[in-house]
Amino acid sequence: MQSLDRLKESPSQTAGPYVHIGLTPNFCGIGGVYESDLGATMVNGETKGERIELRIRVIDGAGAPLKDALVEIWQADAGGLYNSPAELRGTADPNFLGWGRQPTDMETGVCLFQTIKPGRVPFRDGRLMAPHISLWIVARGINIGLNTRLYFSDEAKANAEDPILARIEHRARVATLIAERQGDSYVFDVHLQGVKETVFFDS
Amino acid sequence: MAEPGSNRAPETGAFFQRDRQWHPPAFTPGYKSSVLRSPQKALLSFDNTLSELTGPVFGHAMLGELDNDLIHNFARPGESAIGERIIVHGRVLDERGRGVPGVLVEFWQANAGGRYRHKKDGYLAPLDANFGGCGRAITGEDGGYAFRTVRPGPYPWPNGPNDWRPAHIHFSVFGHGFAQRLITQMYFEGDPLIWRCPIVGGIRDKAAVEALIAMLDMQSTIPMDALAYKFDIVLRGRRSTLFENRPEGN
Ligand SMILES: [Fe+3]
């Protein structure tokens, strides 16, 4: 028989306790190598869309927020377009990459993103998904990066028709993906374990 | 828009499903930190949407001249980091074996004595005033990357009473889709600590561990200067879209 000739994906390994050295060196006191930490600033004066702040915490199985985690987010622009070569529907806002990276605060465990509210993006069948932001979380003790999404509490109607949220069998768990609006901020706690465990994705 | 640095059309097919038997599971009690940080419920599986198929791409313009030279990028002018000088090079490939161009690869490591420049690292080994420990590169047309550094030392860590990490370099790799995002570690051929490490031990398949071990590559050394190690990284591949239904609005 012939071989399918496929390679295996490189196995993941934890980012470890010193992930900041590689991904946010300025944050951990290694100055002068890079001008600034990549992904630290997502919007400029020209970026289109409603300014929002995300206040994210990652909470372990004992209820303590992680103070050594790193969170990356990926989202569409205000018009629902991704700034990516694989986006074939149009050209995204040139003033918005749609990607950000932040460490959790070493004292409080809070991780802050200043960004914009994303527009709606179509699902595979053309139906619109609710506005959402993709998250990827790494830290010491996490063997493979965790994927999930953040949806918005003030988008109840869109959330109710979202095809991904609709796939969650235990309906009470949908709430784990919905950030709560508090003023101009959205507060989102990611629970790694326990009764409030966040729905993580394999996609 | 073509792929960055390529005349190839952008690929938009869904990614091959991740083989979670090949990756370490979330819960690996031999690595104690994983106990309270491992999700316990089933993951939600679904075929990729645009949110996973797309991802950020970074241009070569963001790179500084010394970004791929850890021997010099933190050193005082005219000085250099202490240690065994090495070149690490390889290709970023997808599961179909094709080079992935234009992807950002970031790396970080301890110094030659096994000490990190981080306030939480209190290991006895001294800091090297000329070593920061971070670098980055963007892959070329064939998926190739290279950097220069010193070989990191092994180090003890609080887990069991006497656990040591094998010498390793941490790698963070982007693909062209957010679902390809990967962090892993590179180990060095011949290191006896690899097979004693609880973090490595989370990987069940010996062949998977071996996929993270870089080989000494004498052909790529610089005589009288640096040894070389070759480390290829494989990202998730995409299904072909040749005969796929085109969803409306896509
Ligand atoms: Fe390490």
Tab-separated table of C-alpha atoms and ligand atoms in Angstrom:
chain	number	residue	atom	x	y	z
A	1	MET	CA	0.000	0.000	0.000
A	2	GLN	CA	1.070	3.577	-0.554
A	3	SER	CA	1.456	5.847	2.443
A	4	LEU	CA	-0.717	8.892	3.090
A	5	ASP	CA	2.491	10.705	3.936
A	6	ARG	CA	1.094	12.914	6.641
A	7	LEU	CA	3.227	14.327	9.407
A	8	LYS	CA	2.046	14.519	12.999
A	9	GLU	CA	1.529	17.916	14.579
A	10	SER	CA	4.350	18.779	17.004
A	11	PRO	CA	3.147	17.833	20.484
A	12	SER	CA	2.350	20.764	22.737
A	13	GLN	CA	4.328	21.462	25.906
A	14	THR	CA	3.463	23.884	28.674
A	15	ALA	CA	4.465	27.531	28.260
A	16	GLY	CA	5.879	27.254	31.774
A	17	PRO	CA	6.245	29.893	34.483
A	18	TYR	CA	8.539	32.108	32.409
A	19	VAL	CA	6.382	32.532	29.301
A	20	HIS	CA	6.687	36.286	29.770
A	21	ILE	CA	10.369	36.198	28.842
A	22	GLY	CA	9.495	35.041	25.370
A	23	LEU	CA	6.138	36.662	24.715
A	24	THR	CA	6.015	39.834	26.831
A	25	PRO	CA	9.666	40.554	27.696
A	26	ASN	CA	9.117	44.246	28.431
A	27	PHE	CA	6.383	43.319	30.921
A	28	CYS	CA	8.829	41.161	32.892
A	29	GLY	CA	11.675	43.655	32.881
A	30	ILE	CA	13.639	42.545	29.832
A	31	GLY	CA	13.832	45.895	28.081
A	32	GLY	CA	15.732	46.894	24.993
A	33	VAL	CA	15.338	43.698	22.997
A	34	TYR	CA	11.982	44.580	21.415
A	35	GLU	CA	10.623	48.115	21.236
A	36	SER	CA	7.339	47.022	22.787
A	37	ASP	CA	5.532	43.815	23.631
A	38	LEU	CA	3.745	42.377	20.628
A	39	GLY	CA	-0.027	42.632	20.832
A	40	ALA	CA	0.010	45.050	23.769
A	41	THR	CA	-1.889	47.741	21.831
A	42	MET	CA	-4.806	46.790	19.613
A	43	VAL	CA	-6.465	50.073	18.653
A	44	ASN	CA	-5.295	53.469	17.454
A	45	GLY	CA	-7.150	56.740	16.841
A	46	GLU	CA	-8.260	55.605	13.392
A	47	THR	CA	-9.662	52.205	14.345
A	48	LYS	CA	-13.363	51.951	13.568
A	49	GLY	CA	-15.813	50.670	16.146
A	50	GLU	CA	-17.037	50.924	19.691
A	51	ARG	CA	-14.175	51.017	22.224
A	52	ILE	CA	-14.492	48.351	24.884
A	53	GLU	CA	-12.347	46.967	27.661
A	54	LEU	CA	-12.107	43.288	28.522
A	55	ARG	CA	-11.274	42.349	32.124
A	56	ILE	CA	-10.367	38.679	32.028
A	57	ARG	CA	-9.311	36.374	34.861
A	58	VAL	CA	-8.322	32.721	34.660
A	59	ILE	CA	-9.315	30.811	37.800
A	60	ASP	CA	-7.900	27.468	38.907
A	61	GLY	CA	-9.625	24.501	40.503
A	62	ALA	CA	-9.073	25.936	43.994
A	63	GLY	CA	-10.744	29.241	43.069
A	64	ALA	CA	-7.544	31.274	42.840
A	65	PRO	CA	-6.863	33.522	39.832
A	66	LEU	CA	-3.738	32.599	37.865
A	67	LYS	CA	-1.070	35.276	38.183
A	68	ASP	CA	1.274	33.754	35.631
A	69	ALA	CA	-1.041	33.119	32.674
A	70	LEU	CA	-0.927	34.618	29.217
A	71	VAL	CA	-4.028	35.294	27.149
A	72	GLU	CA	-4.246	35.967	23.428
A	73	ILE	CA	-7.389	37.145	21.675
A	74	TRP	CA	-8.416	37.117	18.016
A	75	GLN	CA	-11.445	38.917	16.681
A	76	ALA	CA	-13.125	40.456	13.663
A	77	ASP	CA	-13.194	44.198	13.054
A	78	ALA	CA	-16.305	46.322	13.601
A	79	GLY	CA	-17.615	45.252	10.195
A	80	GLY	CA	-17.217	41.546	10.904
A	81	LEU	CA	-14.081	41.048	8.753
A	82	TYR	CA	-10.874	39.354	9.875
A	83	ASN	CA	-7.519	40.950	9.118
A	84	SER	CA	-6.079	37.742	7.667
A	85	PRO	CA	-4.973	36.371	4.294
A	86	ALA	CA	-7.655	33.684	4.681
A	87	GLU	CA	-10.378	36.367	4.807
A	88	LEU	CA	-11.809	36.337	1.276
A	89	ARG	CA	-14.980	38.410	1.845
A	90	GLY	CA	-13.317	41.814	1.809
A	91	THR	CA	-10.581	43.907	3.355
A	92	ALA	CA	-10.607	44.430	7.099
A	93	ASP	CA	-10.025	47.784	8.808
A	94	PRO	CA	-6.307	48.481	8.161
A	95	ASN	CA	-6.109	50.115	11.587
A	96	PHE	CA	-7.078	46.951	13.390
A	97	LEU	CA	-5.129	43.683	13.362
A	98	GLY	CA	-7.699	42.038	15.606
A	99	TRP	CA	-5.095	40.208	17.661
A	100	GLY	CA	-3.905	41.041	21.163
A	101	ARG	CA	-1.775	39.461	23.854
A	102	GLN	CA	-1.725	40.256	27.574
A	103	PRO	CA	-0.282	38.635	30.677
A	104	THR	CA	-2.444	38.361	33.775
A	105	ASP	CA	-1.381	40.860	36.416
A	106	MET	CA	1.180	39.344	38.803
A	107	GLU	CA	-0.711	40.744	41.841
A	108	THR	CA	-4.388	40.672	40.893
A	109	GLY	CA	-4.549	38.083	38.130
A	110	VAL	CA	-6.580	40.485	35.975
A	111	CYS	CA	-5.727	40.729	32.321
A	112	LEU	CA	-6.914	43.851	30.468
A	113	PHE	CA	-7.512	44.332	26.755
A	114	GLN	CA	-8.494	47.640	25.167
A	115	THR	CA	-10.203	46.756	21.925
A	116	ILE	CA	-13.394	47.263	19.906
A	117	LYS	CA	-16.634	45.353	19.781
A	118	PRO	CA	-16.395	42.929	16.843
A	119	GLY	CA	-19.025	42.705	14.130
A	120	ARG	CA	-20.864	39.505	13.311
A	121	VAL	CA	-19.132	36.832	11.238
A	122	PRO	CA	-20.922	34.148	9.202
A	123	PHE	CA	-20.945	30.526	10.294
A	124	ARG	CA	-20.069	27.849	7.709
A	125	ASP	CA	-23.625	27.793	6.369
A	126	GLY	CA	-23.912	31.571	6.073
A	127	ARG	CA	-25.952	32.177	9.227
A	128	LEU	CA	-24.458	34.932	11.335
A	129	MET	CA	-22.650	34.038	14.535
A	130	ALA	CA	-23.120	36.375	17.501
A	131	PRO	CA	-20.297	38.878	18.075
A	132	HIS	CA	-17.505	37.036	19.820
A	133	ILE	CA	-13.788	37.057	20.540
A	134	SER	CA	-11.637	33.917	20.371
A	135	LEU	CA	-9.357	33.267	23.346
A	136	TRP	CA	-6.222	31.179	23.698
A	137	ILE	CA	-4.827	30.656	27.184
A	138	VAL	CA	-1.439	29.277	28.190
A	139	ALA	CA	0.320	29.046	31.556
A	140	ARG	CA	2.426	26.871	33.787
A	141	GLY	CA	0.432	23.689	34.408
A	142	ILE	CA	-1.487	23.962	31.123
A	143	ASN	CA	-0.107	21.270	28.821
A	144	ILE	CA	-1.890	22.419	25.685
A	145	GLY	CA	-3.233	25.922	25.046
A	146	LEU	CA	-6.932	26.291	25.858
A	147	ASN	CA	-9.312	27.650	23.233
A	148	THR	CA	-12.635	29.231	24.016
A	149	ARG	CA	-14.765	32.243	23.066
A	150	LEU	CA	-16.019	35.326	24.802
A	151	TYR	CA	-19.559	36.448	23.911
A	152	PHE	CA	-21.284	39.610	25.144
A	153	SER	CA	-24.069	39.866	27.740
A	154	ASP	CA	-25.776	42.718	25.875
A	155	GLU	CA	-26.198	40.620	22.705
A	156	ALA	CA	-28.859	38.287	24.085
A	157	LYS	CA	-30.778	38.054	20.810
A	158	ALA	CA	-27.695	37.269	18.717
A	159	ASN	CA	-26.418	34.855	21.355
A	160	ALA	CA	-29.728	32.987	21.280
A	161	GLU	CA	-29.267	32.240	17.566
A	162	ASP	CA	-25.513	31.571	17.623
A	163	PRO	CA	-24.745	28.175	16.031
A	164	ILE	CA	-21.781	27.439	18.321
A	165	LEU	CA	-23.570	28.308	21.550
A	166	ALA	CA	-26.456	26.189	20.283
A	167	ARG	CA	-24.208	23.120	20.294
A	168	ILE	CA	-23.633	23.267	24.036
A	169	GLU	CA	-25.612	20.362	25.396
A	170	HIS	CA	-25.855	21.473	29.017
A	171	ARG	CA	-27.600	24.808	28.589
A	172	ALA	CA	-26.463	26.139	31.967
A	173	ARG	CA	-22.888	26.051	30.658
A	174	VAL	CA	-23.632	28.609	27.908
A	175	ALA	CA	-23.286	31.269	30.596
A	176	THR	CA	-19.603	30.369	31.018
A	177	LEU	CA	-18.906	31.967	27.628
A	178	ILE	CA	-20.745	35.240	28.217
A	179	ALA	CA	-18.868	38.275	29.480
A	180	GLU	CA	-20.898	40.596	31.657
A	181	ARG	CA	-21.084	44.253	30.716
A	182	GLN	CA	-20.108	46.624	33.531
A	183	GLY	CA	-19.978	50.200	32.196
A	184	ASP	CA	-17.594	50.205	29.221
A	185	SER	CA	-15.982	46.980	30.391
A	186	TYR	CA	-16.834	43.360	29.927
A	187	VAL	CA	-15.885	41.105	32.813
A	188	PHE	CA	-15.038	37.518	31.959
A	189	ASP	CA	-13.884	34.826	34.364
A	190	VAL	CA	-12.492	31.671	32.814
A	191	HIS	CA	-12.850	28.722	35.195
A	192	LEU	CA	-10.430	25.896	34.495
A	193	GLN	CA	-12.314	23.375	36.659
A	194	GLY	CA	-15.315	22.875	38.885
A	195	VAL	CA	-19.049	23.445	38.569
A	196	LYS	CA	-18.429	26.696	36.690
A	197	GLU	CA	-15.840	25.147	34.330
A	198	THR	CA	-15.711	27.159	31.100
A	199	VAL	CA	-16.635	25.412	27.867
A	200	PHE	CA	-13.318	24.865	26.067
A	201	PHE	CA	-13.140	24.087	22.376
A	202	ASP	CA	-11.607	21.414	20.216
A	203	SER	CA	-11.910	23.007	16.814
B	1	MET	CA	-4.428	38.264	-1.309
B	2	ALA	CA	-1.596	35.745	-1.659
B	3	GLU	CA	0.000	34.201	1.380
B	4	PRO	CA	2.665	36.445	2.861
B	5	GLY	CA	5.912	36.143	0.957
B	6	SER	CA	4.335	33.651	-1.420
B	7	ASN	CA	2.621	33.454	-4.780
B	8	ARG	CA	0.499	30.611	-3.476
B	9	ALA	CA	-3.210	31.350	-3.099
B	10	PRO	CA	-4.314	31.566	0.537
B	11	GLU	CA	-5.629	28.304	1.904
B	12	THR	CA	-9.025	28.428	3.498
B	13	GLY	CA	-9.890	24.778	4.196
B	14	ALA	CA	-10.657	23.563	7.700
B	15	PHE	CA	-7.764	22.225	9.737
B	16	PHE	CA	-7.232	18.529	10.310
B	17	GLN	CA	-8.612	17.540	13.665
B	18	ARG	CA	-6.104	17.642	16.484
B	19	ASP	CA	-4.915	14.206	17.644
B	20	ARG	CA	-5.340	14.669	21.378
B	21	GLN	CA	-3.818	11.238	22.079
B	22	TRP	CA	-0.588	12.533	20.604
B	23	HIS	CA	-0.513	15.734	22.646
B	24	PRO	CA	-0.122	15.506	26.411
B	25	PRO	CA	-3.530	15.407	28.131
B	26	ALA	CA	-4.532	18.353	30.324
B	27	PHE	CA	-4.309	16.298	33.535
B	28	THR	CA	-0.837	14.843	34.135
B	29	PRO	CA	-0.492	14.401	37.922
B	30	GLY	CA	3.265	13.764	37.642
B	31	TYR	CA	3.424	17.445	36.712
B	32	LYS	CA	1.758	18.809	39.826
B	33	SER	CA	0.782	22.239	38.501
B	34	SER	CA	-1.519	20.551	36.007
B	35	VAL	CA	-3.723	19.105	38.752
B	36	LEU	CA	-5.683	22.315	39.467
B	37	ARG	CA	-5.210	23.790	36.006
B	38	SER	CA	-6.612	21.026	33.826
B	39	PRO	CA	-10.167	21.207	32.472
B	40	GLN	CA	-12.120	18.079	33.379
B	41	LYS	CA	-15.179	18.285	31.175
B	42	ALA	CA	-15.397	17.221	27.538
B	43	LEU	CA	-14.236	19.777	24.989
B	44	LEU	CA	-16.812	21.207	22.584
B	45	SER	CA	-15.920	19.908	19.122
B	46	PHE	CA	-16.974	21.617	15.901
B	47	ASP	CA	-15.649	22.093	12.413
B	48	ASN	CA	-13.646	25.310	12.074
B	49	THR	CA	-15.486	28.525	11.363
B	50	LEU	CA	-13.858	31.672	9.970
B	51	SER	CA	-12.868	32.567	13.530
B	52	GLU	CA	-10.499	29.596	13.681
B	53	LEU	CA	-9.510	29.505	9.987
B	54	THR	CA	-8.181	33.059	10.024
B	55	GLY	CA	-5.334	34.334	12.126
B	56	PRO	CA	-2.887	37.205	12.451
B	57	VAL	CA	0.118	37.363	10.144
B	58	PHE	CA	3.166	39.479	10.899
B	59	GLY	CA	5.485	41.055	8.344
B	60	HIS	CA	9.274	40.890	8.335
B	61	ALA	CA	9.282	44.657	8.926
B	62	MET	CA	8.559	44.114	12.627
B	63	LEU	CA	11.887	42.342	13.168
B	64	GLY	CA	14.942	44.039	14.574
B	65	GLU	CA	18.388	43.145	13.304
B	66	LEU	CA	19.329	41.109	16.391
B	67	ASP	CA	15.955	39.508	17.068
B	68	ASN	CA	17.305	36.100	16.032
B	69	ASP	CA	20.609	36.466	17.862
B	70	LEU	CA	20.270	35.757	21.579
B	71	ILE	CA	24.039	35.890	21.977
B	72	HIS	CA	23.958	39.613	21.227
B	73	ASN	CA	20.422	41.006	21.492
B	74	PHE	CA	20.733	41.754	25.217
B	75	ALA	CA	24.515	42.078	25.440
B	76	ARG	CA	26.465	45.250	26.049
B	77	PRO	CA	28.165	46.579	22.910
B	78	GLY	CA	31.186	44.456	22.071
B	79	GLU	CA	30.228	41.725	24.550
B	80	SER	CA	28.309	38.478	24.187
B	81	ALA	CA	26.468	35.864	26.223
B	82	ILE	CA	28.452	33.143	27.997
B	83	GLY	CA	27.981	29.520	26.977
B	84	GLU	CA	28.211	26.928	24.270
B	85	ARG	CA	27.383	28.806	21.063
B	86	ILE	CA	24.791	27.095	18.910
B	87	ILE	CA	22.649	27.693	15.862
B	88	VAL	CA	19.105	26.368	15.947
B	89	HIS	CA	17.452	26.070	12.578
B	90	GLY	CA	14.674	24.152	10.904
B	91	ARG	CA	11.398	24.493	9.080
B	92	VAL	CA	7.834	25.108	10.085
B	93	LEU	CA	5.789	22.555	8.152
B	94	ASP	CA	2.148	21.602	8.009
B	95	GLU	CA	0.875	18.045	8.384
B	96	ARG	CA	1.047	17.644	4.610
B	97	GLY	CA	4.774	18.286	4.831
B	98	ARG	CA	4.717	21.665	3.149
B	99	GLY	CA	6.725	24.586	4.463
B	100	VAL	CA	4.609	27.312	6.040
B	101	PRO	CA	5.952	30.728	5.017
B	102	GLY	CA	5.591	34.009	6.867
B	103	VAL	CA	4.901	32.662	10.345
B	104	LEU	CA	6.177	34.235	13.513
B	105	VAL	CA	8.286	31.950	15.701
B	106	GLU	CA	9.209	33.200	19.186
B	107	PHE	CA	11.643	31.429	21.507
B	108	TRP	CA	12.846	31.809	25.086
B	109	GLN	CA	15.212	29.963	27.335
B	110	ALA	CA	17.388	29.882	30.432
B	111	ASN	CA	21.023	30.955	30.225
B	112	ALA	CA	23.962	28.558	29.991
B	113	GLY	CA	23.781	27.938	33.742
B	114	GLY	CA	20.077	27.095	33.680
B	115	ARG	CA	18.863	30.430	35.126
B	116	TYR	CA	16.044	32.532	33.674
B	117	ARG	CA	16.023	36.309	33.698
B	118	HIS	CA	12.736	36.403	35.628
B	119	LYS	CA	11.993	37.618	39.117
B	120	LYS	CA	10.341	34.309	39.996
B	121	ASP	CA	13.435	32.257	39.173
B	122	GLY	CA	15.565	31.956	42.310
B	123	TYR	CA	17.919	29.195	41.156
B	124	LEU	CA	21.479	29.433	42.529
B	125	ALA	CA	23.053	29.669	39.097
B	126	PRO	CA	23.998	33.265	38.286
B	127	LEU	CA	22.396	35.562	35.753
B	128	ASP	CA	24.526	36.442	32.745
B	129	ALA	CA	24.544	40.233	32.357
B	130	ASN	CA	24.737	39.743	28.601
B	131	PHE	CA	21.869	37.314	28.200
B	132	GLY	CA	18.159	38.205	28.092
B	133	GLY	CA	16.788	34.927	26.809
B	134	CYS	CA	14.237	35.851	24.138
B	135	GLY	CA	14.294	35.979	20.365
B	136	ARG	CA	12.061	35.682	17.310
B	137	ALA	CA	12.087	35.042	13.578
B	138	ILE	CA	9.635	34.872	10.686
B	139	THR	CA	9.781	31.866	8.399
B	140	GLY	CA	10.901	32.273	4.796
B	141	GLU	CA	9.238	30.999	1.630
B	142	ASP	CA	10.141	27.378	2.428
B	143	GLY	CA	9.100	27.660	6.071
B	144	GLY	CA	12.715	27.932	7.225
B	145	TYR	CA	13.922	29.835	10.271
B	146	ALA	CA	17.214	30.092	12.147
B	147	PHE	CA	18.637	31.764	15.213
B	148	ARG	CA	21.825	31.927	17.179
B	149	THR	CA	22.000	31.394	20.924
B	150	VAL	CA	23.856	29.611	23.702
B	151	ARG	CA	22.869	26.149	24.779
B	152	PRO	CA	20.623	26.520	27.850
B	153	GLY	CA	21.551	24.657	31.028
B	154	PRO	CA	19.286	22.112	32.718
B	155	TYR	CA	17.707	23.342	35.946
B	156	PRO	CA	16.017	21.961	39.062
B	157	TRP	CA	12.395	22.906	39.700
B	158	PRO	CA	9.941	22.470	42.535
B	159	ASN	CA	7.722	19.523	41.646
B	160	GLY	CA	8.996	16.252	43.086
B	161	PRO	CA	11.813	16.404	45.637
B	162	ASN	CA	14.502	16.286	42.945
B	163	ASP	CA	13.120	17.076	39.500
B	164	TRP	CA	15.301	18.597	36.800
B	165	ARG	CA	14.249	20.006	33.469
B	166	PRO	CA	16.345	18.766	30.554
B	167	ALA	CA	18.032	21.538	28.591
B	168	HIS	CA	15.267	23.045	26.454
B	169	ILE	CA	14.179	26.018	24.407
B	170	HIS	CA	10.538	27.137	24.521
B	171	PHE	CA	8.895	27.813	21.144
B	172	SER	CA	5.723	29.743	20.353
B	173	VAL	CA	4.515	29.376	16.764
B	174	PHE	CA	1.754	31.061	14.792
B	175	GLY	CA	0.385	29.558	11.615
B	176	HIS	CA	-2.006	31.292	9.280
B	177	GLY	CA	-5.070	30.340	11.330
B	178	PHE	CA	-5.701	30.919	15.034
B	179	ALA	CA	-6.472	27.194	15.424
B	180	GLN	CA	-2.843	26.402	14.538
B	181	ARG	CA	-1.481	28.331	17.504
B	182	LEU	CA	1.067	26.186	19.323
B	183	ILE	CA	3.555	26.384	22.177
B	184	THR	CA	6.070	23.603	22.631
B	185	GLN	CA	9.642	22.933	23.760
B	186	MET	CA	12.742	21.746	21.943
B	187	TYR	CA	15.062	19.251	23.630
B	188	PHE	CA	18.623	18.251	22.735
B	189	GLU	CA	19.721	14.900	21.327
B	190	GLY	CA	21.382	12.686	23.912
B	191	ASP	CA	20.168	14.448	27.061
B	192	PRO	CA	19.445	11.759	29.699
B	193	LEU	CA	17.159	14.146	31.597
B	194	ILE	CA	14.545	14.095	28.806
B	195	TRP	CA	13.269	10.675	29.862
B	196	ARG	CA	13.143	11.611	33.553
B	197	CYS	CA	11.170	14.835	33.121
B	198	PRO	CA	7.554	14.886	34.393
B	199	ILE	CA	6.589	17.566	31.841
B	200	VAL	CA	7.949	15.540	28.928
B	201	GLY	CA	6.413	12.470	30.570
B	202	GLY	CA	2.937	13.889	30.027
B	203	ILE	CA	3.377	12.855	26.398
B	204	ARG	CA	2.357	9.194	26.179
B	205	ASP	CA	3.857	8.174	22.850
B	206	LYS	CA	7.645	7.809	22.661
B	207	ALA	CA	7.568	8.851	18.998
B	208	ALA	CA	5.843	12.084	19.996
B	209	VAL	CA	8.585	12.876	22.513
B	210	GLU	CA	11.180	12.144	19.854
B	211	ALA	CA	9.481	14.687	17.590
B	212	LEU	CA	10.615	17.345	20.071
B	213	ILE	CA	14.273	16.299	20.203
B	214	ALA	CA	16.576	18.298	17.950
B	215	MET	CA	19.536	16.520	16.389
B	216	LEU	CA	23.068	17.749	16.237
B	217	ASP	CA	23.555	18.916	12.638
B	218	MET	CA	27.262	19.008	11.843
B	219	GLN	CA	26.573	20.185	8.281
B	220	SER	CA	25.154	23.441	9.597
B	221	THR	CA	27.806	24.253	12.172
B	222	ILE	CA	30.117	27.220	11.768
B	223	PRO	CA	33.655	25.923	12.235
B	224	MET	CA	35.492	27.537	15.135
B	225	ASP	CA	32.272	29.337	16.134
B	226	ALA	CA	29.040	27.431	16.737
B	227	LEU	CA	27.493	23.960	16.751
B	228	ALA	CA	24.086	23.526	15.121
B	229	TYR	CA	20.853	21.731	15.954
B	230	LYS	CA	17.982	21.135	13.548
B	231	PHE	CA	14.431	21.433	14.844
B	232	ASP	CA	11.399	21.144	12.565
B	233	ILE	CA	7.985	22.130	13.858
B	234	VAL	CA	4.754	20.731	12.428
B	235	LEU	CA	1.514	22.718	12.541
B	236	ARG	CA	-1.973	21.480	11.767
B	237	GLY	CA	-2.601	21.054	8.048
B	238	ARG	CA	-5.708	22.087	6.141
B	239	ARG	CA	-8.186	19.975	4.293
B	240	SER	CA	-8.324	20.620	0.594
B	241	THR	CA	-11.154	22.899	-0.488
B	242	LEU	CA	-11.153	21.632	-4.081
B	243	PHE	CA	-14.539	19.995	-3.885
B	244	GLU	CA	-15.973	21.710	-0.850
B	245	ASN	CA	-19.387	23.380	-0.956
B	246	ARG	CA	-18.950	27.104	-0.854
B	247	PRO	CA	-21.167	28.375	1.922
B	248	GLU	CA	-23.245	31.416	1.153
B	249	GLY	CA	-21.475	34.674	1.984
B	250	ASN	CA	-18.088	32.994	2.046
C	1	FE	FE	11.806	26.333	30.828
